[in-house]
Amino acid sequence: DNVIMPLTFTFIILVGVLGNGILVTIVAVNKNMRSTPNILLVSLAIGDLLLLIFSVPFQSVRYAYMSWPFGLLVCKFSEFSVTLSLGVTVFTLTVLSWERSVAAVAVGRDGVAVVGVVAVLRITYLSIISFFASINFSFQGKTICSITNPKYFNSILSWFIWHHCYCLRNDDVTYDTLTHFLIFFIFPIIVISIFYGRMAAILIQSSKNIPGDQIEARKKVAKIVLSCIVIFSLCWLPHHIYQIAYSFSLFEYNRFWHWFKIVGICTSYMNSCVNPIALYFLSKQFRRYYDQYF
């Protein structure tokens, strides 16, 4: 673990920061790229950057040293960063799916001239909701010191000093884990599925009344958003499965579950670096701009 995990995290950080940084730059610099979906994709990228910069590096050091050397303050901040990034991601994907279902029948919905303020307001609302949702879950983090440093246990020094300890979630958060799973995974996936079902029905019904090029353009954007949703679901599902199973003591910890936990951690962090890659292969526009930076 102390070799594989830091190397994996380092790769995720490098790819994620580069890809998401370029995505933000593309939309910020090129006025013709500032459509509502693209601005919301920037929100996704910023949420991913928060995780990659303020959480993954700490976790990398944790696995390298097989302990948590940063104290309780950074432990809670790391938990906060993960939940904030997750909240921004899942709520943005929900709004993106809603926006696509509305755009399916609203001609000119993506017009650049009208989306700026509206998109920024949406991102602001999402950020505020994610921030307050993250505060509660961030307090679940606690520092457990090893017996080799008993004098630091429950000491104010444990907030700051380098000592042998582990950043864990509190033992009494079983139902908080379930709440976390429902709020940040199950409920959004259900809502997104409803929006996409509605959008598919609308596109089928309106295909005879709306010009073919407009239908195709909307389908392309819908496919991009759907790919982000599928990637998110696949990346975070193993982590959620482990957390639920562990919190409710549904298994006896063994080598299989140890590696299942490791895979879940890696795939959840990997979600923060794969969206730009998906955009590169799915969008000719983004691919053209990405090629300018390589």
PDB file of C-alpha atoms in Angstrom:
ATOM      1  CA  ASP A   1       0.000   0.000   0.000  1.00  0.00           C
ATOM      2  CA  ASN A   2       2.777   2.447   0.883  1.00  0.00           C
ATOM      3  CA  VAL A   3       4.172   2.220  -2.671  1.00  0.00           C
ATOM      4  CA  ILE A   4       1.187   1.543  -4.925  1.00  0.00           C
ATOM      5  CA  MET A   5      -1.145   4.128  -3.385  1.00  0.00           C
ATOM      6  CA  PRO A   6       1.229   7.138  -3.432  1.00  0.00           C
ATOM      7  CA  LEU A   7       2.231   6.373  -7.033  1.00  0.00           C
ATOM      8  CA  THR A   8      -1.415   6.019  -8.068  1.00  0.00           C
ATOM      9  CA  PHE A   9      -2.379   9.233  -6.285  1.00  0.00           C
ATOM     10  CA  THR A  10       0.537  11.103  -7.853  1.00  0.00           C
ATOM     11  CA  PHE A  11      -0.565   9.981 -11.318  1.00  0.00           C
ATOM     12  CA  ILE A  12      -4.165  11.033 -10.576  1.00  0.00           C
ATOM     13  CA  ILE A  13      -3.028  14.453  -9.341  1.00  0.00           C
ATOM     14  CA  LEU A  14      -0.838  15.143 -12.382  1.00  0.00           C
ATOM     15  CA  VAL A  15      -3.424  14.024 -14.952  1.00  0.00           C
ATOM     16  CA  GLY A  16      -6.335  15.626 -13.111  1.00  0.00           C
ATOM     17  CA  VAL A  17      -4.774  19.020 -12.447  1.00  0.00           C
ATOM     18  CA  LEU A  18      -3.490  19.255 -16.020  1.00  0.00           C
ATOM     19  CA  GLY A  19      -6.745  18.120 -17.661  1.00  0.00           C
ATOM     20  CA  ASN A  20      -9.128  20.121 -15.487  1.00  0.00           C
ATOM     21  CA  GLY A  21      -6.875  23.168 -15.531  1.00  0.00           C
ATOM     22  CA  ILE A  22      -6.861  23.191 -19.331  1.00  0.00           C
ATOM     23  CA  LEU A  23     -10.649  22.675 -19.411  1.00  0.00           C
ATOM     24  CA  VAL A  24     -11.194  25.732 -17.203  1.00  0.00           C
ATOM     25  CA  THR A  25      -8.761  27.739 -19.336  1.00  0.00           C
ATOM     26  CA  ILE A  26     -10.491  26.750 -22.593  1.00  0.00           C
ATOM     27  CA  VAL A  27     -13.902  27.947 -21.422  1.00  0.00           C
ATOM     28  CA  ALA A  28     -12.509  31.067 -19.731  1.00  0.00           C
ATOM     29  CA  VAL A  29     -10.428  32.221 -22.713  1.00  0.00           C
ATOM     30  CA  ASN A  30     -12.741  31.320 -25.608  1.00  0.00           C
ATOM     31  CA  LYS A  31     -16.019  33.228 -25.628  1.00  0.00           C
ATOM     32  CA  ASN A  32     -17.682  30.819 -28.042  1.00  0.00           C
ATOM     33  CA  MET A  33     -17.216  27.998 -25.510  1.00  0.00           C
ATOM     34  CA  ARG A  34     -19.215  29.704 -22.742  1.00  0.00           C
ATOM     35  CA  SER A  35     -22.483  27.818 -23.171  1.00  0.00           C
ATOM     36  CA  THR A  36     -24.502  26.735 -20.143  1.00  0.00           C
ATOM     37  CA  PRO A  37     -23.334  23.088 -20.301  1.00  0.00           C
ATOM     38  CA  ASN A  38     -19.694  24.136 -20.682  1.00  0.00           C
ATOM     39  CA  ILE A  39     -19.865  26.574 -17.770  1.00  0.00           C
ATOM     40  CA  LEU A  40     -21.367  23.832 -15.621  1.00  0.00           C
ATOM     41  CA  LEU A  41     -18.593  21.499 -16.801  1.00  0.00           C
ATOM     42  CA  VAL A  42     -16.173  24.132 -15.498  1.00  0.00           C
ATOM     43  CA  SER A  43     -17.949  23.844 -12.151  1.00  0.00           C
ATOM     44  CA  LEU A  44     -17.276  20.105 -12.264  1.00  0.00           C
ATOM     45  CA  ALA A  45     -13.624  20.766 -13.069  1.00  0.00           C
ATOM     46  CA  ILE A  46     -13.249  23.227 -10.185  1.00  0.00           C
ATOM     47  CA  GLY A  47     -14.784  20.710  -7.785  1.00  0.00           C
ATOM     48  CA  ASP A  48     -12.328  18.100  -9.035  1.00  0.00           C
ATOM     49  CA  LEU A  49      -9.416  20.509  -8.630  1.00  0.00           C
ATOM     50  CA  LEU A  50     -10.435  21.138  -5.008  1.00  0.00           C
ATOM     51  CA  LEU A  51     -10.201  17.426  -4.306  1.00  0.00           C
ATOM     52  CA  LEU A  52      -6.955  16.951  -6.236  1.00  0.00           C
ATOM     53  CA  ILE A  53      -5.194  19.850  -4.522  1.00  0.00           C
ATOM     54  CA  PHE A  54      -6.565  19.799  -0.971  1.00  0.00           C
ATOM     55  CA  SER A  55      -7.212  16.121  -0.245  1.00  0.00           C
ATOM     56  CA  VAL A  56      -5.382  13.655  -2.490  1.00  0.00           C
ATOM     57  CA  PRO A  57      -1.850  14.914  -1.619  1.00  0.00           C
ATOM     58  CA  PHE A  58      -2.531  14.427   2.104  1.00  0.00           C
ATOM     59  CA  GLN A  59      -3.871  10.930   1.480  1.00  0.00           C
ATOM     60  CA  SER A  60      -0.805  10.141  -0.604  1.00  0.00           C
ATOM     61  CA  VAL A  61       1.507  11.046   2.288  1.00  0.00           C
ATOM     62  CA  ARG A  62      -0.717   9.104   4.669  1.00  0.00           C
ATOM     63  CA  TYR A  63      -0.270   5.889   2.688  1.00  0.00           C
ATOM     64  CA  ALA A  64       3.434   6.518   2.095  1.00  0.00           C
ATOM     65  CA  TYR A  65       4.097   6.762   5.852  1.00  0.00           C
ATOM     66  CA  MET A  66       1.251   4.374   6.828  1.00  0.00           C
ATOM     67  CA  SER A  67       0.025   7.001   9.301  1.00  0.00           C
ATOM     68  CA  TRP A  68      -1.631  10.416   9.366  1.00  0.00           C
ATOM     69  CA  PRO A  69       1.114  12.969  10.102  1.00  0.00           C
ATOM     70  CA  PHE A  70      -0.913  16.190   9.823  1.00  0.00           C
ATOM     71  CA  GLY A  71      -3.018  16.308  12.986  1.00  0.00           C
ATOM     72  CA  LEU A  72      -6.746  16.744  13.577  1.00  0.00           C
ATOM     73  CA  LEU A  73      -7.155  20.121  11.875  1.00  0.00           C
ATOM     74  CA  VAL A  74      -5.960  18.882   8.481  1.00  0.00           C
ATOM     75  CA  CYS A  75      -7.839  15.610   9.055  1.00  0.00           C
ATOM     76  CA  LYS A  76     -11.132  17.494   9.259  1.00  0.00           C
ATOM     77  CA  PHE A  77     -10.170  19.765   6.370  1.00  0.00           C
ATOM     78  CA  SER A  78      -9.407  16.719   4.231  1.00  0.00           C
ATOM     79  CA  GLU A  79     -12.832  15.216   5.015  1.00  0.00           C
ATOM     80  CA  PHE A  80     -14.409  18.581   4.211  1.00  0.00           C
ATOM     81  CA  SER A  81     -12.592  18.823   0.862  1.00  0.00           C
ATOM     82  CA  VAL A  82     -13.714  15.345  -0.218  1.00  0.00           C
ATOM     83  CA  THR A  83     -17.360  15.993   0.648  1.00  0.00           C
ATOM     84  CA  LEU A  84     -17.330  19.492  -0.858  1.00  0.00           C
ATOM     85  CA  SER A  85     -15.897  18.188  -4.123  1.00  0.00           C
ATOM     86  CA  LEU A  86     -18.380  15.307  -4.153  1.00  0.00           C
ATOM     87  CA  GLY A  87     -21.258  17.699  -3.501  1.00  0.00           C
ATOM     88  CA  VAL A  88     -20.219  20.090  -6.260  1.00  0.00           C
ATOM     89  CA  THR A  89     -19.847  17.159  -8.662  1.00  0.00           C
ATOM     90  CA  VAL A  90     -23.120  15.380  -7.990  1.00  0.00           C
ATOM     91  CA  PHE A  91     -25.258  18.524  -7.744  1.00  0.00           C
ATOM     92  CA  THR A  92     -23.712  19.935 -10.907  1.00  0.00           C
ATOM     93  CA  LEU A  93     -24.433  16.689 -12.754  1.00  0.00           C
ATOM     94  CA  THR A  94     -28.028  16.881 -11.531  1.00  0.00           C
ATOM     95  CA  VAL A  95     -28.412  20.452 -12.785  1.00  0.00           C
ATOM     96  CA  LEU A  96     -26.730  19.512 -16.064  1.00  0.00           C
ATOM     97  CA  SER A  97     -29.235  16.716 -16.628  1.00  0.00           C
ATOM     98  CA  TRP A  98     -32.103  19.087 -15.791  1.00  0.00           C
ATOM     99  CA  GLU A  99     -30.676  21.732 -18.134  1.00  0.00           C
ATOM    100  CA  ARG A 100     -30.416  19.187 -20.952  1.00  0.00           C
ATOM    101  CA  SER A 101     -34.027  18.090 -20.450  1.00  0.00           C
ATOM    102  CA  VAL A 102     -35.150  21.733 -20.652  1.00  0.00           C
ATOM    103  CA  ALA A 103     -32.907  22.456 -23.648  1.00  0.00           C
ATOM    104  CA  ALA A 104     -34.487  19.520 -25.474  1.00  0.00           C
ATOM    105  CA  VAL A 105     -37.565  21.671 -26.121  1.00  0.00           C
ATOM    106  CA  ALA A 106     -36.202  25.206 -25.772  1.00  0.00           C
ATOM    107  CA  VAL A 107     -34.746  26.461 -29.045  1.00  0.00           C
ATOM    108  CA  GLY A 108     -31.823  28.767 -28.440  1.00  0.00           C
ATOM    109  CA  ARG A 109     -31.385  27.578 -24.870  1.00  0.00           C
ATOM    110  CA  ASP A 110     -27.631  27.425 -25.273  1.00  0.00           C
ATOM    111  CA  GLY A 111     -27.256  30.938 -26.617  1.00  0.00           C
ATOM    112  CA  VAL A 112     -24.049  32.433 -25.256  1.00  0.00           C
ATOM    113  CA  ALA A 113     -25.521  35.895 -24.718  1.00  0.00           C
ATOM    114  CA  VAL A 114     -28.091  34.733 -22.155  1.00  0.00           C
ATOM    115  CA  VAL A 115     -26.274  32.040 -20.203  1.00  0.00           C
ATOM    116  CA  GLY A 116     -23.507  33.916 -18.393  1.00  0.00           C
ATOM    117  CA  VAL A 117     -25.279  35.310 -15.335  1.00  0.00           C
ATOM    118  CA  VAL A 118     -27.719  32.393 -15.075  1.00  0.00           C
ATOM    119  CA  ALA A 119     -24.962  29.782 -15.175  1.00  0.00           C
ATOM    120  CA  VAL A 120     -22.863  31.658 -12.612  1.00  0.00           C
ATOM    121  CA  LEU A 121     -25.887  31.916 -10.298  1.00  0.00           C
ATOM    122  CA  ARG A 122     -26.500  28.187 -10.613  1.00  0.00           C
ATOM    123  CA  ILE A 123     -22.888  27.420  -9.788  1.00  0.00           C
ATOM    124  CA  THR A 124     -23.081  29.783  -6.800  1.00  0.00           C
ATOM    125  CA  TYR A 125     -26.194  28.031  -5.472  1.00  0.00           C
ATOM    126  CA  LEU A 126     -24.565  24.631  -5.956  1.00  0.00           C
ATOM    127  CA  SER A 127     -21.401  25.753  -4.156  1.00  0.00           C
ATOM    128  CA  ILE A 128     -23.360  27.116  -1.185  1.00  0.00           C
ATOM    129  CA  ILE A 129     -25.415  23.933  -0.860  1.00  0.00           C
ATOM    130  CA  SER A 130     -22.288  21.771  -1.148  1.00  0.00           C
ATOM    131  CA  PHE A 131     -20.429  23.917   1.408  1.00  0.00           C
ATOM    132  CA  PHE A 132     -23.046  23.584   4.127  1.00  0.00           C
ATOM    133  CA  ALA A 133     -23.629  19.907   3.373  1.00  0.00           C
ATOM    134  CA  SER A 134     -19.879  19.330   3.712  1.00  0.00           C
ATOM    135  CA  ILE A 135     -19.544  21.041   7.093  1.00  0.00           C
ATOM    136  CA  ASN A 136     -21.574  18.368   8.862  1.00  0.00           C
ATOM    137  CA  PHE A 137     -19.681  15.456   7.349  1.00  0.00           C
ATOM    138  CA  SER A 138     -16.268  17.074   7.871  1.00  0.00           C
ATOM    139  CA  PHE A 139     -16.719  16.795  11.638  1.00  0.00           C
ATOM    140  CA  GLN A 140     -16.828  13.022  11.283  1.00  0.00           C
ATOM    141  CA  GLY A 141     -13.047  12.959  10.874  1.00  0.00           C
ATOM    142  CA  LYS A 142     -10.988  12.269  13.963  1.00  0.00           C
ATOM    143  CA  THR A 143      -7.344  11.547  14.698  1.00  0.00           C
ATOM    144  CA  ILE A 144      -6.534   8.271  16.439  1.00  0.00           C
ATOM    145  CA  CYS A 145      -3.029   8.242  17.920  1.00  0.00           C
ATOM    146  CA  SER A 146      -1.040   5.076  18.341  1.00  0.00           C
ATOM    147  CA  ILE A 147       0.058   3.762  21.742  1.00  0.00           C
ATOM    148  CA  THR A 148       3.600   4.907  20.974  1.00  0.00           C
ATOM    149  CA  ASN A 149       2.450   8.480  21.506  1.00  0.00           C
ATOM    150  CA  PRO A 150      -0.064   8.249  24.398  1.00  0.00           C
ATOM    151  CA  LYS A 151       0.727  11.739  25.698  1.00  0.00           C
ATOM    152  CA  TYR A 152      -0.719  13.263  22.519  1.00  0.00           C
ATOM    153  CA  PHE A 153      -4.052  11.439  22.692  1.00  0.00           C
ATOM    154  CA  ASN A 154      -6.908  13.976  22.947  1.00  0.00           C
ATOM    155  CA  SER A 155      -4.303  16.690  23.372  1.00  0.00           C
ATOM    156  CA  ILE A 156      -4.528  20.103  21.718  1.00  0.00           C
ATOM    157  CA  LEU A 157      -1.116  19.286  20.255  1.00  0.00           C
ATOM    158  CA  SER A 158      -2.744  16.589  18.127  1.00  0.00           C
ATOM    159  CA  TRP A 159      -4.250  19.353  16.016  1.00  0.00           C
ATOM    160  CA  PHE A 160      -0.886  20.398  14.640  1.00  0.00           C
ATOM    161  CA  ILE A 161       2.103  18.188  15.367  1.00  0.00           C
ATOM    162  CA  TRP A 162       3.671  15.349  13.409  1.00  0.00           C
ATOM    163  CA  HIS A 163       2.996  12.104  15.208  1.00  0.00           C
ATOM    164  CA  HIS A 164       1.969   8.540  14.504  1.00  0.00           C
ATOM    165  CA  CYS A 165      -1.794   8.618  14.083  1.00  0.00           C
ATOM    166  CA  TYR A 166      -4.578   7.799  11.665  1.00  0.00           C
ATOM    167  CA  CYS A 167      -7.334   9.920  10.195  1.00  0.00           C
ATOM    168  CA  LEU A 168     -10.551   7.940  10.566  1.00  0.00           C
ATOM    169  CA  ARG A 169     -14.268   8.557  10.591  1.00  0.00           C
ATOM    170  CA  ASN A 170     -16.030   8.467  13.969  1.00  0.00           C
ATOM    171  CA  ASP A 171     -17.400   5.125  15.136  1.00  0.00           C
ATOM    172  CA  ASP A 172     -20.902   6.510  15.739  1.00  0.00           C
ATOM    173  CA  VAL A 173     -21.628   7.671  12.181  1.00  0.00           C
ATOM    174  CA  THR A 174     -23.293   4.512  10.852  1.00  0.00           C
ATOM    175  CA  TYR A 175     -26.473   6.271   9.852  1.00  0.00           C
ATOM    176  CA  ASP A 176     -24.574   9.376   8.785  1.00  0.00           C
ATOM    177  CA  THR A 177     -22.805   7.114   6.302  1.00  0.00           C
ATOM    178  CA  LEU A 178     -26.180   5.948   5.015  1.00  0.00           C
ATOM    179  CA  THR A 179     -27.364   9.572   4.802  1.00  0.00           C
ATOM    180  CA  HIS A 180     -24.196  10.483   2.931  1.00  0.00           C
ATOM    181  CA  PHE A 181     -24.825   7.623   0.487  1.00  0.00           C
ATOM    182  CA  LEU A 182     -28.435   8.686  -0.111  1.00  0.00           C
ATOM    183  CA  ILE A 183     -27.789  12.431  -0.458  1.00  0.00           C
ATOM    184  CA  PHE A 184     -24.645  12.264  -2.559  1.00  0.00           C
ATOM    185  CA  PHE A 185     -25.387   9.191  -4.669  1.00  0.00           C
ATOM    186  CA  ILE A 186     -28.783   7.460  -4.675  1.00  0.00           C
ATOM    187  CA  PHE A 187     -31.146  10.457  -4.721  1.00  0.00           C
ATOM    188  CA  PRO A 188     -29.173  12.385  -7.384  1.00  0.00           C
ATOM    189  CA  ILE A 189     -28.946   9.279  -9.599  1.00  0.00           C
ATOM    190  CA  ILE A 190     -32.725   8.808  -9.334  1.00  0.00           C
ATOM    191  CA  VAL A 191     -33.381  12.468 -10.192  1.00  0.00           C
ATOM    192  CA  ILE A 192     -30.903  12.361 -13.079  1.00  0.00           C
ATOM    193  CA  SER A 193     -32.558   9.221 -14.443  1.00  0.00           C
ATOM    194  CA  ILE A 194     -35.937  10.969 -14.375  1.00  0.00           C
ATOM    195  CA  PHE A 195     -34.545  13.993 -16.227  1.00  0.00           C
ATOM    196  CA  TYR A 196     -32.877  11.837 -18.857  1.00  0.00           C
ATOM    197  CA  GLY A 197     -36.002   9.753 -19.333  1.00  0.00           C
ATOM    198  CA  ARG A 198     -37.977  12.946 -19.843  1.00  0.00           C
ATOM    199  CA  MET A 199     -35.392  14.299 -22.260  1.00  0.00           C
ATOM    200  CA  ALA A 200     -35.379  11.094 -24.324  1.00  0.00           C
ATOM    201  CA  ALA A 201     -39.175  11.176 -24.604  1.00  0.00           C
ATOM    202  CA  ILE A 202     -39.119  14.845 -25.644  1.00  0.00           C
ATOM    203  CA  LEU A 203     -36.427  14.314 -28.275  1.00  0.00           C
ATOM    204  CA  ILE A 204     -38.350  11.399 -29.774  1.00  0.00           C
ATOM    205  CA  GLN A 205     -41.597  13.373 -29.873  1.00  0.00           C
ATOM    206  CA  SER A 206     -40.057  16.572 -31.245  1.00  0.00           C
ATOM    207  CA  SER A 207     -37.746  14.980 -33.838  1.00  0.00           C
ATOM    208  CA  LYS A 208     -40.316  15.677 -36.570  1.00  0.00           C
ATOM    209  CA  ASN A 209     -40.768  19.355 -35.648  1.00  0.00           C
ATOM    210  CA  ILE A 210     -37.200  20.481 -34.913  1.00  0.00           C
ATOM    211  CA  PRO A 211     -34.499  20.662 -37.618  1.00  0.00           C
ATOM    212  CA  GLY A 212     -32.211  17.639 -37.710  1.00  0.00           C
ATOM    213  CA  ASP A 213     -29.021  19.604 -37.021  1.00  0.00           C
ATOM    214  CA  GLN A 214     -30.462  21.027 -33.791  1.00  0.00           C
ATOM    215  CA  ILE A 215     -31.574  17.584 -32.650  1.00  0.00           C
ATOM    216  CA  GLU A 216     -28.121  16.144 -33.374  1.00  0.00           C
ATOM    217  CA  ALA A 217     -26.383  19.005 -31.553  1.00  0.00           C
ATOM    218  CA  ARG A 218     -28.508  18.441 -28.467  1.00  0.00           C
ATOM    219  CA  LYS A 219     -27.928  14.696 -28.611  1.00  0.00           C
ATOM    220  CA  LYS A 220     -24.156  15.242 -28.691  1.00  0.00           C
ATOM    221  CA  VAL A 221     -24.244  17.455 -25.601  1.00  0.00           C
ATOM    222  CA  ALA A 222     -26.584  14.997 -23.878  1.00  0.00           C
ATOM    223  CA  LYS A 223     -24.140  12.150 -24.599  1.00  0.00           C
ATOM    224  CA  ILE A 224     -21.281  14.146 -23.063  1.00  0.00           C
ATOM    225  CA  VAL A 225     -23.286  14.858 -19.911  1.00  0.00           C
ATOM    226  CA  LEU A 226     -24.451  11.232 -19.741  1.00  0.00           C
ATOM    227  CA  SER A 227     -20.868   9.994 -20.033  1.00  0.00           C
ATOM    228  CA  CYS A 228     -19.878  12.188 -17.060  1.00  0.00           C
ATOM    229  CA  ILE A 229     -22.781  10.754 -15.056  1.00  0.00           C
ATOM    230  CA  VAL A 230     -21.897   7.146 -15.911  1.00  0.00           C
ATOM    231  CA  ILE A 231     -18.229   7.760 -15.086  1.00  0.00           C
ATOM    232  CA  PHE A 232     -19.194   9.328 -11.752  1.00  0.00           C
ATOM    233  CA  SER A 233     -21.471   6.397 -10.877  1.00  0.00           C
ATOM    234  CA  LEU A 234     -18.906   3.728 -11.738  1.00  0.00           C
ATOM    235  CA  CYS A 235     -16.060   5.535  -9.960  1.00  0.00           C
ATOM    236  CA  TRP A 236     -17.892   6.228  -6.691  1.00  0.00           C
ATOM    237  CA  LEU A 237     -20.023   3.068  -6.386  1.00  0.00           C
ATOM    238  CA  PRO A 238     -17.249   0.764  -5.014  1.00  0.00           C
ATOM    239  CA  HIS A 239     -16.349   3.328  -2.334  1.00  0.00           C
ATOM    240  CA  HIS A 240     -19.981   3.716  -1.259  1.00  0.00           C
ATOM    241  CA  ILE A 241     -20.495  -0.053  -1.186  1.00  0.00           C
ATOM    242  CA  TYR A 242     -17.488  -0.490   1.108  1.00  0.00           C
ATOM    243  CA  GLN A 243     -18.508   2.374   3.408  1.00  0.00           C
ATOM    244  CA  ILE A 244     -22.046   1.032   3.820  1.00  0.00           C
ATOM    245  CA  ALA A 245     -20.884  -2.556   4.325  1.00  0.00           C
ATOM    246  CA  TYR A 246     -18.200  -1.487   6.827  1.00  0.00           C
ATOM    247  CA  SER A 247     -20.460   0.883   8.774  1.00  0.00           C
ATOM    248  CA  PHE A 248     -23.164  -1.753   9.213  1.00  0.00           C
ATOM    249  CA  SER A 249     -20.629  -4.549   9.912  1.00  0.00           C
ATOM    250  CA  LEU A 250     -21.833  -6.627   6.976  1.00  0.00           C
ATOM    251  CA  PHE A 251     -18.524  -8.442   6.516  1.00  0.00           C
ATOM    252  CA  GLU A 252     -15.453  -9.676   8.316  1.00  0.00           C
ATOM    253  CA  TYR A 253     -12.453  -7.633   7.246  1.00  0.00           C
ATOM    254  CA  ASN A 254     -10.082  -9.744   5.146  1.00  0.00           C
ATOM    255  CA  ARG A 255      -7.723  -9.405   2.193  1.00  0.00           C
ATOM    256  CA  PHE A 256     -10.574  -9.200  -0.341  1.00  0.00           C
ATOM    257  CA  TRP A 257     -12.281  -6.347   1.462  1.00  0.00           C
ATOM    258  CA  HIS A 258      -8.950  -4.642   2.032  1.00  0.00           C
ATOM    259  CA  TRP A 259      -8.278  -4.519  -1.702  1.00  0.00           C
ATOM    260  CA  PHE A 260     -11.912  -3.653  -2.404  1.00  0.00           C
ATOM    261  CA  LYS A 261     -11.446  -0.640  -0.118  1.00  0.00           C
ATOM    262  CA  ILE A 262      -8.221   0.317  -1.911  1.00  0.00           C
ATOM    263  CA  VAL A 263      -9.883   0.039  -5.335  1.00  0.00           C
ATOM    264  CA  GLY A 264     -12.833   2.114  -4.104  1.00  0.00           C
ATOM    265  CA  ILE A 265     -10.547   4.864  -2.835  1.00  0.00           C
ATOM    266  CA  CYS A 266      -8.544   4.934  -6.067  1.00  0.00           C
ATOM    267  CA  THR A 267     -11.584   4.956  -8.376  1.00  0.00           C
ATOM    268  CA  SER A 268     -13.326   7.681  -6.355  1.00  0.00           C
ATOM    269  CA  TYR A 269     -10.267   9.915  -6.692  1.00  0.00           C
ATOM    270  CA  MET A 270      -9.815   8.846 -10.309  1.00  0.00           C
ATOM    271  CA  ASN A 271     -13.232  10.341 -11.084  1.00  0.00           C
ATOM    272  CA  SER A 272     -11.588  13.744 -10.681  1.00  0.00           C
ATOM    273  CA  CYS A 273      -9.255  13.209 -13.627  1.00  0.00           C
ATOM    274  CA  VAL A 274     -11.291  11.282 -16.215  1.00  0.00           C
ATOM    275  CA  ASN A 275     -13.909  13.871 -17.258  1.00  0.00           C
ATOM    276  CA  PRO A 276     -11.420  15.932 -19.327  1.00  0.00           C
ATOM    277  CA  ILE A 277     -10.286  12.710 -21.028  1.00  0.00           C
ATOM    278  CA  ALA A 278     -13.902  11.823 -21.833  1.00  0.00           C
ATOM    279  CA  LEU A 279     -14.477  15.327 -23.215  1.00  0.00           C
ATOM    280  CA  TYR A 280     -11.427  14.984 -25.436  1.00  0.00           C
ATOM    281  CA  PHE A 281     -12.811  11.860 -27.109  1.00  0.00           C
ATOM    282  CA  LEU A 282     -16.488  12.884 -27.200  1.00  0.00           C
ATOM    283  CA  SER A 283     -16.305  16.545 -28.236  1.00  0.00           C
ATOM    284  CA  LYS A 284     -14.602  17.743 -31.412  1.00  0.00           C
ATOM    285  CA  GLN A 285     -14.634  21.309 -30.092  1.00  0.00           C
ATOM    286  CA  PHE A 286     -12.862  20.452 -26.867  1.00  0.00           C
ATOM    287  CA  ARG A 287     -10.474  18.124 -28.693  1.00  0.00           C
ATOM    288  CA  ARG A 288      -9.446  20.934 -31.039  1.00  0.00           C
ATOM    289  CA  TYR A 289      -8.690  23.269 -28.147  1.00  0.00           C
ATOM    290  CA  TYR A 290      -6.949  20.572 -26.100  1.00  0.00           C
ATOM    291  CA  ASP A 291      -4.665  19.822 -29.053  1.00  0.00           C
ATOM    292  CA  GLN A 292      -3.481  23.434 -28.972  1.00  0.00           C
ATOM    293  CA  TYR A 293      -1.947  22.845 -25.539  1.00  0.00           C
ATOM    294  CA  PHE A 294      -0.021  19.687 -26.478  1.00  0.00           C
TER     295      PHE A 294
END
